[in-house]
Amino acid sequence: LNDRGLMLASTKDCQSTANLSLSVVKEFERFRPSGTIQTDDGSEGCLMKKGEHWSMLTLVNRTSDNLCYDGSMTGKSKAYPFEVKGILRLRGYTRNLFIIPPKGKCLAEKPCPVVFYLHGHDEHVSTLVAKAGETAEEEAWVKATHAGFMRYAHQADCAATQGSVLIFPQLLAGESWVEDGENLLENFLIPVLEKHSNEGKTGHWDFDKVAIMGYSEGAEGVIKAAKHYPHIFRLAIAAAPTTPSVDQRLLLTELSRPILKAPPKLSMLIASFGEEDKLGSSQLGLSHLMYDLDVAGVTSFARLHIRLYLGAGHIHWDEMFNRW
């Protein structure tokens, strides 16, 4: 992200506050009457409503220029089979996993942070590399580069500035971060961390600095991770956590307080919405998110920054991750 920071509020007052009438803004104010509301025009923006900085809503009128990604990609990564646990083994003993460390930067004296990226609905695979060989490897690669961080990892300028180990878990068709999120976290993602920690990579990977981010369906997995594993993840970023109404109803039945196995590390959750999202209402998505996080107790220890991209639809992952 750029040098304006994750929770930096504007210091200049807006001349117009017309956007305060937007339904999403009113929904934010319903949950956070004392929260900060600002605009972002790609350079600095302005302050529409000054409040506390624990919860912030930013209306993005215009994004900044590309931070690194320009649409080009070089090279290719290979997925490998990772042995999952528990109920996930009913559909297969392994799942595809990509791990991409920065080149020459993870050292014993300066270990690299770890970042999980959870993909969306269209990136599920139909076959596993453990079973179908080259055919499955090609499908895994095509799906992994459909959107998001895998593209950045294979763009020269982005790769040159990469400072974290990037981990890309792939789900099978029929699995879902909405319906199966807790099982996937418990029996897939957390074992990935445990395996590499137990194998002695702690000198090169910084397991005290683990972040999780995701897009669309993957964003729902991020929210579940924030609720159930705040003692593991320090930063959570959920881009476009808007889902059809049937999934919203399902999500709202899962509300529970987090079971803290240790003091929470999670310090911030960032979520983005597209104003014109046709997959699901951004107002409903924001309402669900804030209610969910409040009931689960996450917002008692983690700051919340919501970014609403004005005029954007569901497909705004590049605006969020590459242009902020």
Short mmCIF file of C-alpha atoms in Angstrom, two decimals:
data_model
loop_
_atom_site.label_atom_id
_atom_site.label_comp_id
_atom_site.label_asym_id
_atom_site.label_seq_id
_atom_site.Cartn_x
_atom_site.Cartn_y
_atom_site.Cartn_z
CA LEU A 1 0.00 0.00 0.00
CA ASN A 2 1.09 3.57 -0.43
CA ASP A 3 2.70 5.99 1.99
CA ARG A 4 -0.62 7.57 3.00
CA GLY A 5 -1.06 4.74 5.47
CA LEU A 6 -3.85 2.33 6.35
CA MET A 7 -5.71 4.44 8.91
CA LEU A 8 -4.45 7.94 8.14
CA ALA A 9 -7.29 10.47 8.23
CA SER A 10 -7.38 13.58 6.08
CA THR A 11 -6.72 16.90 7.79
CA LYS A 12 -8.58 19.05 5.25
CA ASP A 13 -12.33 19.65 5.61
CA CYS A 14 -14.56 18.92 2.61
CA GLN A 15 -16.38 21.81 0.95
CA SER A 16 -19.32 19.54 0.17
CA THR A 17 -20.86 16.86 2.37
CA ALA A 18 -23.43 15.64 -0.17
CA ASN A 19 -22.12 12.08 -0.01
CA LEU A 20 -23.19 11.84 3.61
CA SER A 21 -26.67 11.04 2.25
CA LEU A 22 -25.49 7.77 0.63
CA SER A 23 -27.20 4.71 2.10
CA VAL A 24 -23.89 3.03 2.91
CA VAL A 25 -22.73 6.12 4.78
CA LYS A 26 -25.93 6.20 6.81
CA GLU A 27 -25.50 2.52 7.61
CA PHE A 28 -21.95 3.15 8.80
CA GLU A 29 -23.16 6.01 10.99
CA ARG A 30 -25.85 3.77 12.47
CA PHE A 31 -23.13 1.45 13.77
CA ARG A 32 -20.49 4.12 14.41
CA PRO A 33 -22.12 7.49 15.16
CA SER A 34 -18.75 8.81 16.32
CA GLY A 35 -16.68 7.29 13.51
CA THR A 36 -14.58 9.26 11.01
CA ILE A 37 -15.85 9.72 7.42
CA GLN A 38 -13.54 11.01 4.71
CA THR A 39 -13.02 11.06 0.95
CA ASP A 40 -10.02 9.93 -1.06
CA ASP A 41 -9.27 11.39 -4.48
CA GLY A 42 -6.08 9.47 -5.11
CA SER A 43 -3.80 11.99 -3.44
CA GLU A 44 -5.24 13.22 -0.13
CA GLY A 45 -9.02 13.69 -0.08
CA CYS A 46 -10.87 15.58 2.62
CA LEU A 47 -12.64 15.10 5.93
CA MET A 48 -16.45 14.99 5.82
CA LYS A 49 -17.01 14.07 9.45
CA LYS A 50 -14.35 14.22 12.11
CA GLY A 51 -14.56 11.50 14.71
CA GLU A 52 -12.58 8.82 16.48
CA HIS A 53 -10.07 6.91 14.37
CA TRP A 54 -10.86 3.43 15.70
CA SER A 55 -13.52 3.10 12.98
CA MET A 56 -13.20 4.89 9.66
CA LEU A 57 -15.15 5.04 6.39
CA THR A 58 -13.39 6.32 3.28
CA LEU A 59 -15.32 7.20 0.11
CA VAL A 60 -12.92 6.69 -2.78
CA ASN A 61 -13.72 9.07 -5.63
CA ARG A 62 -10.56 8.29 -7.58
CA THR A 63 -7.71 5.89 -6.93
CA SER A 64 -4.01 6.62 -7.19
CA ASP A 65 -1.85 5.35 -10.03
CA ASN A 66 -0.77 1.72 -10.16
CA LEU A 67 1.58 0.88 -7.35
CA CYS A 68 3.30 -1.75 -9.49
CA TYR A 69 1.01 -3.98 -11.56
CA ASP A 70 0.58 -2.97 -15.22
CA GLY A 71 -1.17 -6.06 -16.58
CA SER A 72 1.94 -7.98 -17.64
CA MET A 73 3.14 -11.24 -16.15
CA THR A 74 6.37 -13.21 -16.44
CA GLY A 75 7.26 -16.70 -15.29
CA LYS A 76 5.01 -19.35 -13.83
CA SER A 77 4.63 -20.98 -10.43
CA LYS A 78 3.73 -24.57 -9.68
CA ALA A 79 1.20 -25.71 -7.11
CA TYR A 80 2.08 -28.61 -4.86
CA PRO A 81 -0.22 -30.96 -2.92
CA PHE A 82 -0.67 -30.16 0.75
CA GLU A 83 -2.15 -32.84 3.03
CA VAL A 84 -5.25 -31.51 4.76
CA LYS A 85 -6.87 -32.75 7.96
CA GLY A 86 -10.24 -33.65 9.41
CA ILE A 87 -13.47 -33.56 7.46
CA LEU A 88 -11.76 -32.06 4.40
CA ARG A 89 -10.22 -35.46 3.69
CA LEU A 90 -13.64 -36.77 2.65
CA ARG A 91 -13.22 -34.85 -0.63
CA GLY A 92 -9.54 -35.58 -1.06
CA TYR A 93 -6.47 -36.00 1.10
CA THR A 94 -4.74 -32.95 -0.36
CA ARG A 95 -5.42 -29.45 -1.66
CA ASN A 96 -3.38 -27.36 -4.06
CA LEU A 97 -1.06 -24.80 -2.51
CA PHE A 98 1.22 -22.16 -4.00
CA ILE A 99 4.00 -20.63 -1.89
CA ILE A 100 5.97 -17.73 -3.35
CA PRO A 101 8.72 -16.23 -1.18
CA PRO A 102 10.50 -13.01 -2.15
CA LYS A 103 13.81 -13.67 -3.86
CA GLY A 104 16.80 -13.42 -1.57
CA LYS A 105 15.06 -11.42 1.15
CA CYS A 106 14.09 -13.96 3.82
CA LEU A 107 17.10 -14.18 6.12
CA ALA A 108 17.64 -15.54 9.61
CA GLU A 109 18.43 -12.05 10.88
CA LYS A 110 15.50 -10.53 8.98
CA PRO A 111 12.70 -13.07 8.49
CA CYS A 112 9.85 -12.33 6.10
CA PRO A 113 6.23 -11.71 7.12
CA VAL A 114 3.69 -14.21 5.79
CA VAL A 115 0.59 -13.28 3.77
CA PHE A 116 -2.28 -15.63 2.88
CA TYR A 117 -4.40 -14.74 -0.15
CA LEU A 118 -7.87 -16.36 -0.43
CA HIS A 119 -9.36 -16.51 -3.91
CA GLY A 120 -12.91 -15.88 -5.08
CA HIS A 121 -15.70 -18.09 -6.42
CA ASP A 122 -14.40 -18.37 -9.99
CA GLU A 123 -10.98 -19.69 -8.97
CA HIS A 124 -11.98 -23.06 -7.52
CA VAL A 125 -10.31 -26.05 -9.20
CA SER A 126 -11.98 -29.25 -10.38
CA THR A 127 -8.93 -31.51 -10.01
CA LEU A 128 -5.99 -31.83 -7.63
CA VAL A 129 -2.34 -31.78 -8.69
CA ALA A 130 -1.79 -34.88 -6.55
CA LYS A 131 -4.19 -36.83 -8.77
CA ALA A 132 -4.18 -35.41 -12.29
CA GLY A 133 -0.59 -34.30 -12.87
CA GLU A 134 0.06 -31.79 -15.64
CA THR A 135 -3.61 -31.29 -16.47
CA ALA A 136 -4.36 -30.26 -12.90
CA GLU A 137 -1.20 -28.13 -12.72
CA GLU A 138 -2.31 -26.11 -15.72
CA GLU A 139 -5.81 -25.62 -14.32
CA ALA A 140 -4.34 -24.59 -10.95
CA TRP A 141 -2.15 -21.96 -12.62
CA VAL A 142 -4.95 -20.56 -14.82
CA LYS A 143 -7.32 -20.29 -11.87
CA ALA A 144 -4.67 -18.78 -9.59
CA THR A 145 -3.92 -15.99 -12.07
CA HIS A 146 -7.55 -15.14 -12.70
CA ALA A 147 -7.38 -12.21 -10.29
CA GLY A 148 -5.44 -10.77 -7.41
CA PHE A 149 -2.04 -11.24 -5.86
CA MET A 150 -0.78 -14.13 -8.00
CA ARG A 151 -0.69 -11.71 -10.92
CA TYR A 152 1.32 -9.23 -8.88
CA ALA A 153 3.81 -11.90 -7.79
CA HIS A 154 4.60 -12.54 -11.46
CA GLN A 155 4.91 -8.92 -12.56
CA ALA A 156 8.51 -7.70 -12.57
CA ASP A 157 8.01 -4.39 -10.73
CA CYS A 158 5.78 -5.95 -8.09
CA ALA A 159 8.11 -8.91 -7.57
CA ALA A 160 11.05 -6.54 -7.13
CA THR A 161 9.36 -4.90 -4.14
CA GLN A 162 7.86 -8.09 -2.64
CA GLY A 163 8.89 -8.43 0.98
CA SER A 164 6.53 -11.14 2.28
CA VAL A 165 6.04 -14.84 1.71
CA LEU A 166 2.83 -15.18 -0.31
CA ILE A 167 0.69 -18.29 0.25
CA PHE A 168 -2.20 -19.16 -2.06
CA PRO A 169 -4.47 -22.02 -0.93
CA GLN A 170 -6.86 -23.36 -3.59
CA LEU A 171 -10.28 -24.81 -2.87
CA LEU A 172 -12.01 -27.60 -4.74
CA ALA A 173 -15.19 -26.97 -6.70
CA GLY A 174 -18.04 -27.48 -4.28
CA GLU A 175 -16.17 -26.03 -1.31
CA SER A 176 -16.88 -22.51 -0.12
CA TRP A 177 -15.39 -19.97 2.25
CA VAL A 178 -18.98 -19.07 3.12
CA GLU A 179 -20.22 -22.56 4.01
CA ASP A 180 -16.97 -24.33 4.91
CA GLY A 181 -14.80 -21.48 6.14
CA GLU A 182 -14.20 -22.69 9.69
CA ASN A 183 -13.29 -26.21 8.53
CA LEU A 184 -10.99 -24.84 5.83
CA LEU A 185 -9.19 -22.63 8.31
CA GLU A 186 -8.84 -25.35 10.93
CA ASN A 187 -7.87 -28.17 8.59
CA PHE A 188 -6.01 -26.40 5.78
CA LEU A 189 -4.66 -22.90 6.48
CA ILE A 190 -3.62 -23.30 10.12
CA PRO A 191 -1.88 -26.65 9.37
CA VAL A 192 0.12 -24.87 6.64
CA LEU A 193 1.53 -22.51 9.27
CA GLU A 194 2.07 -25.32 11.74
CA LYS A 195 3.89 -27.50 9.20
CA HIS A 196 6.34 -24.83 8.14
CA SER A 197 6.91 -23.70 11.70
CA ASN A 198 7.62 -27.25 12.82
CA GLU A 199 10.01 -27.80 9.92
CA GLY A 200 12.28 -25.09 11.25
CA LYS A 201 11.52 -22.27 8.84
CA THR A 202 11.08 -19.85 11.73
CA GLY A 203 14.50 -18.45 10.95
CA HIS A 204 13.30 -17.31 7.54
CA TRP A 205 9.57 -16.75 7.99
CA ASP A 206 8.25 -14.40 10.65
CA PHE A 207 5.32 -16.31 12.16
CA ASP A 208 4.67 -13.41 14.49
CA LYS A 209 3.70 -11.28 11.48
CA VAL A 210 1.02 -13.14 9.54
CA ALA A 211 -1.64 -11.36 7.48
CA ILE A 212 -4.65 -12.69 5.60
CA MET A 213 -6.46 -11.11 2.69
CA GLY A 214 -9.04 -12.22 0.18
CA TYR A 215 -11.43 -11.16 -2.52
CA SER A 216 -15.17 -11.81 -2.91
CA GLU A 217 -15.87 -15.29 -1.49
CA GLY A 218 -12.32 -15.31 -0.14
CA ALA A 219 -13.12 -12.10 1.74
CA GLU A 220 -15.65 -14.08 3.77
CA GLY A 221 -12.86 -16.46 4.71
CA VAL A 222 -10.83 -13.46 5.88
CA ILE A 223 -13.67 -12.34 8.14
CA LYS A 224 -13.94 -15.83 9.63
CA ALA A 225 -10.19 -15.85 10.24
CA ALA A 226 -10.46 -12.51 12.05
CA LYS A 227 -13.20 -13.92 14.30
CA HIS A 228 -11.70 -17.32 15.08
CA TYR A 229 -7.93 -16.76 14.82
CA PRO A 230 -7.20 -13.18 15.91
CA HIS A 231 -4.32 -14.57 17.96
CA ILE A 232 -2.58 -15.64 14.74
CA PHE A 233 -3.32 -12.94 12.14
CA ARG A 234 -2.14 -9.37 12.70
CA LEU A 235 -3.86 -7.80 9.67
CA ALA A 236 -7.00 -8.84 7.77
CA ILE A 237 -8.08 -7.35 4.44
CA ALA A 238 -11.43 -8.32 2.89
CA ALA A 239 -12.13 -6.96 -0.60
CA ALA A 240 -15.76 -7.09 -1.79
CA PRO A 241 -17.30 -9.23 0.98
CA THR A 242 -20.70 -8.89 -0.67
CA THR A 243 -22.59 -12.09 -1.31
CA PRO A 244 -26.06 -13.01 -2.59
CA SER A 245 -28.84 -12.70 -0.02
CA VAL A 246 -29.03 -16.47 0.52
CA ASP A 247 -25.40 -16.46 1.65
CA GLN A 248 -26.02 -13.41 3.83
CA ARG A 249 -28.70 -15.32 5.70
CA LEU A 250 -26.33 -18.25 6.13
CA LEU A 251 -23.56 -15.99 7.43
CA LEU A 252 -25.83 -14.34 9.95
CA THR A 253 -26.59 -17.71 11.56
CA GLU A 254 -22.92 -18.25 12.38
CA LEU A 255 -22.36 -15.31 14.69
CA SER A 256 -20.35 -16.19 17.76
CA ARG A 257 -17.80 -14.62 20.02
CA PRO A 258 -14.22 -15.53 19.21
CA ILE A 259 -12.58 -18.25 21.26
CA LEU A 260 -9.31 -16.63 22.20
CA LYS A 261 -6.64 -19.25 22.69
CA ALA A 262 -4.14 -16.47 23.37
CA PRO A 263 -4.14 -12.68 23.53
CA PRO A 264 -5.27 -11.29 20.16
CA LYS A 265 -2.66 -9.99 17.73
CA LEU A 266 -5.14 -8.67 15.18
CA SER A 267 -4.78 -4.90 15.13
CA MET A 268 -6.76 -3.92 12.05
CA LEU A 269 -9.39 -5.17 9.59
CA ILE A 270 -9.83 -3.38 6.28
CA ALA A 271 -12.85 -4.08 4.07
CA SER A 272 -13.82 -2.63 0.71
CA PHE A 273 -17.13 -2.38 -1.13
CA GLY A 274 -18.12 -1.31 -4.63
CA GLU A 275 -20.94 1.23 -4.64
CA GLU A 276 -22.51 -0.37 -7.73
CA ASP A 277 -21.96 -4.01 -6.75
CA LYS A 278 -24.62 -6.10 -8.51
CA LEU A 279 -23.76 -9.37 -6.80
CA GLY A 280 -25.01 -8.11 -3.48
CA SER A 281 -25.97 -4.85 -1.81
CA SER A 282 -22.98 -2.92 -0.48
CA GLN A 283 -25.24 -1.50 2.23
CA LEU A 284 -26.32 -4.99 3.31
CA GLY A 285 -22.74 -6.22 3.07
CA LEU A 286 -21.47 -3.42 5.30
CA SER A 287 -24.32 -3.95 7.75
CA HIS A 288 -23.58 -7.68 7.98
CA LEU A 289 -19.85 -7.08 8.36
CA MET A 290 -20.10 -4.54 11.17
CA TYR A 291 -22.78 -6.46 13.04
CA ASP A 292 -20.80 -9.67 12.70
CA LEU A 293 -17.53 -8.13 13.91
CA ASP A 294 -19.23 -6.33 16.79
CA VAL A 295 -21.06 -9.43 18.02
CA ALA A 296 -17.90 -11.50 17.70
CA GLY A 297 -16.00 -8.93 19.73
CA VAL A 298 -13.37 -8.33 17.04
CA THR A 299 -13.83 -4.55 17.03
CA SER A 300 -13.01 -4.41 20.73
CA PHE A 301 -9.34 -5.06 19.92
CA ALA A 302 -8.98 -4.34 16.17
CA ARG A 303 -9.45 -1.08 14.31
CA LEU A 304 -11.82 -1.04 11.34
CA HIS A 305 -11.31 0.80 8.05
CA ILE A 306 -14.00 0.51 5.38
CA ARG A 307 -13.38 1.79 1.86
CA LEU A 308 -16.32 2.40 -0.48
CA TYR A 309 -15.28 2.73 -4.13
CA LEU A 310 -17.78 5.12 -5.69
CA GLY A 311 -19.04 4.00 -9.09
CA ALA A 312 -17.25 0.64 -8.84
CA GLY A 313 -18.87 -2.78 -8.97
CA HIS A 314 -17.96 -6.12 -7.46
CA ILE A 315 -14.78 -6.36 -9.55
CA HIS A 316 -12.59 -3.83 -7.79
CA TRP A 317 -9.75 -6.00 -6.50
CA ASP A 318 -7.12 -4.07 -8.47
CA GLU A 319 -8.37 -0.75 -7.12
CA MET A 320 -8.08 -2.11 -3.59
CA PHE A 321 -4.80 -4.01 -3.82
CA ASN A 322 -2.85 -2.16 -6.51
CA ARG A 323 -4.13 1.42 -6.46
CA TRP A 324 -5.63 1.80 -2.98
#
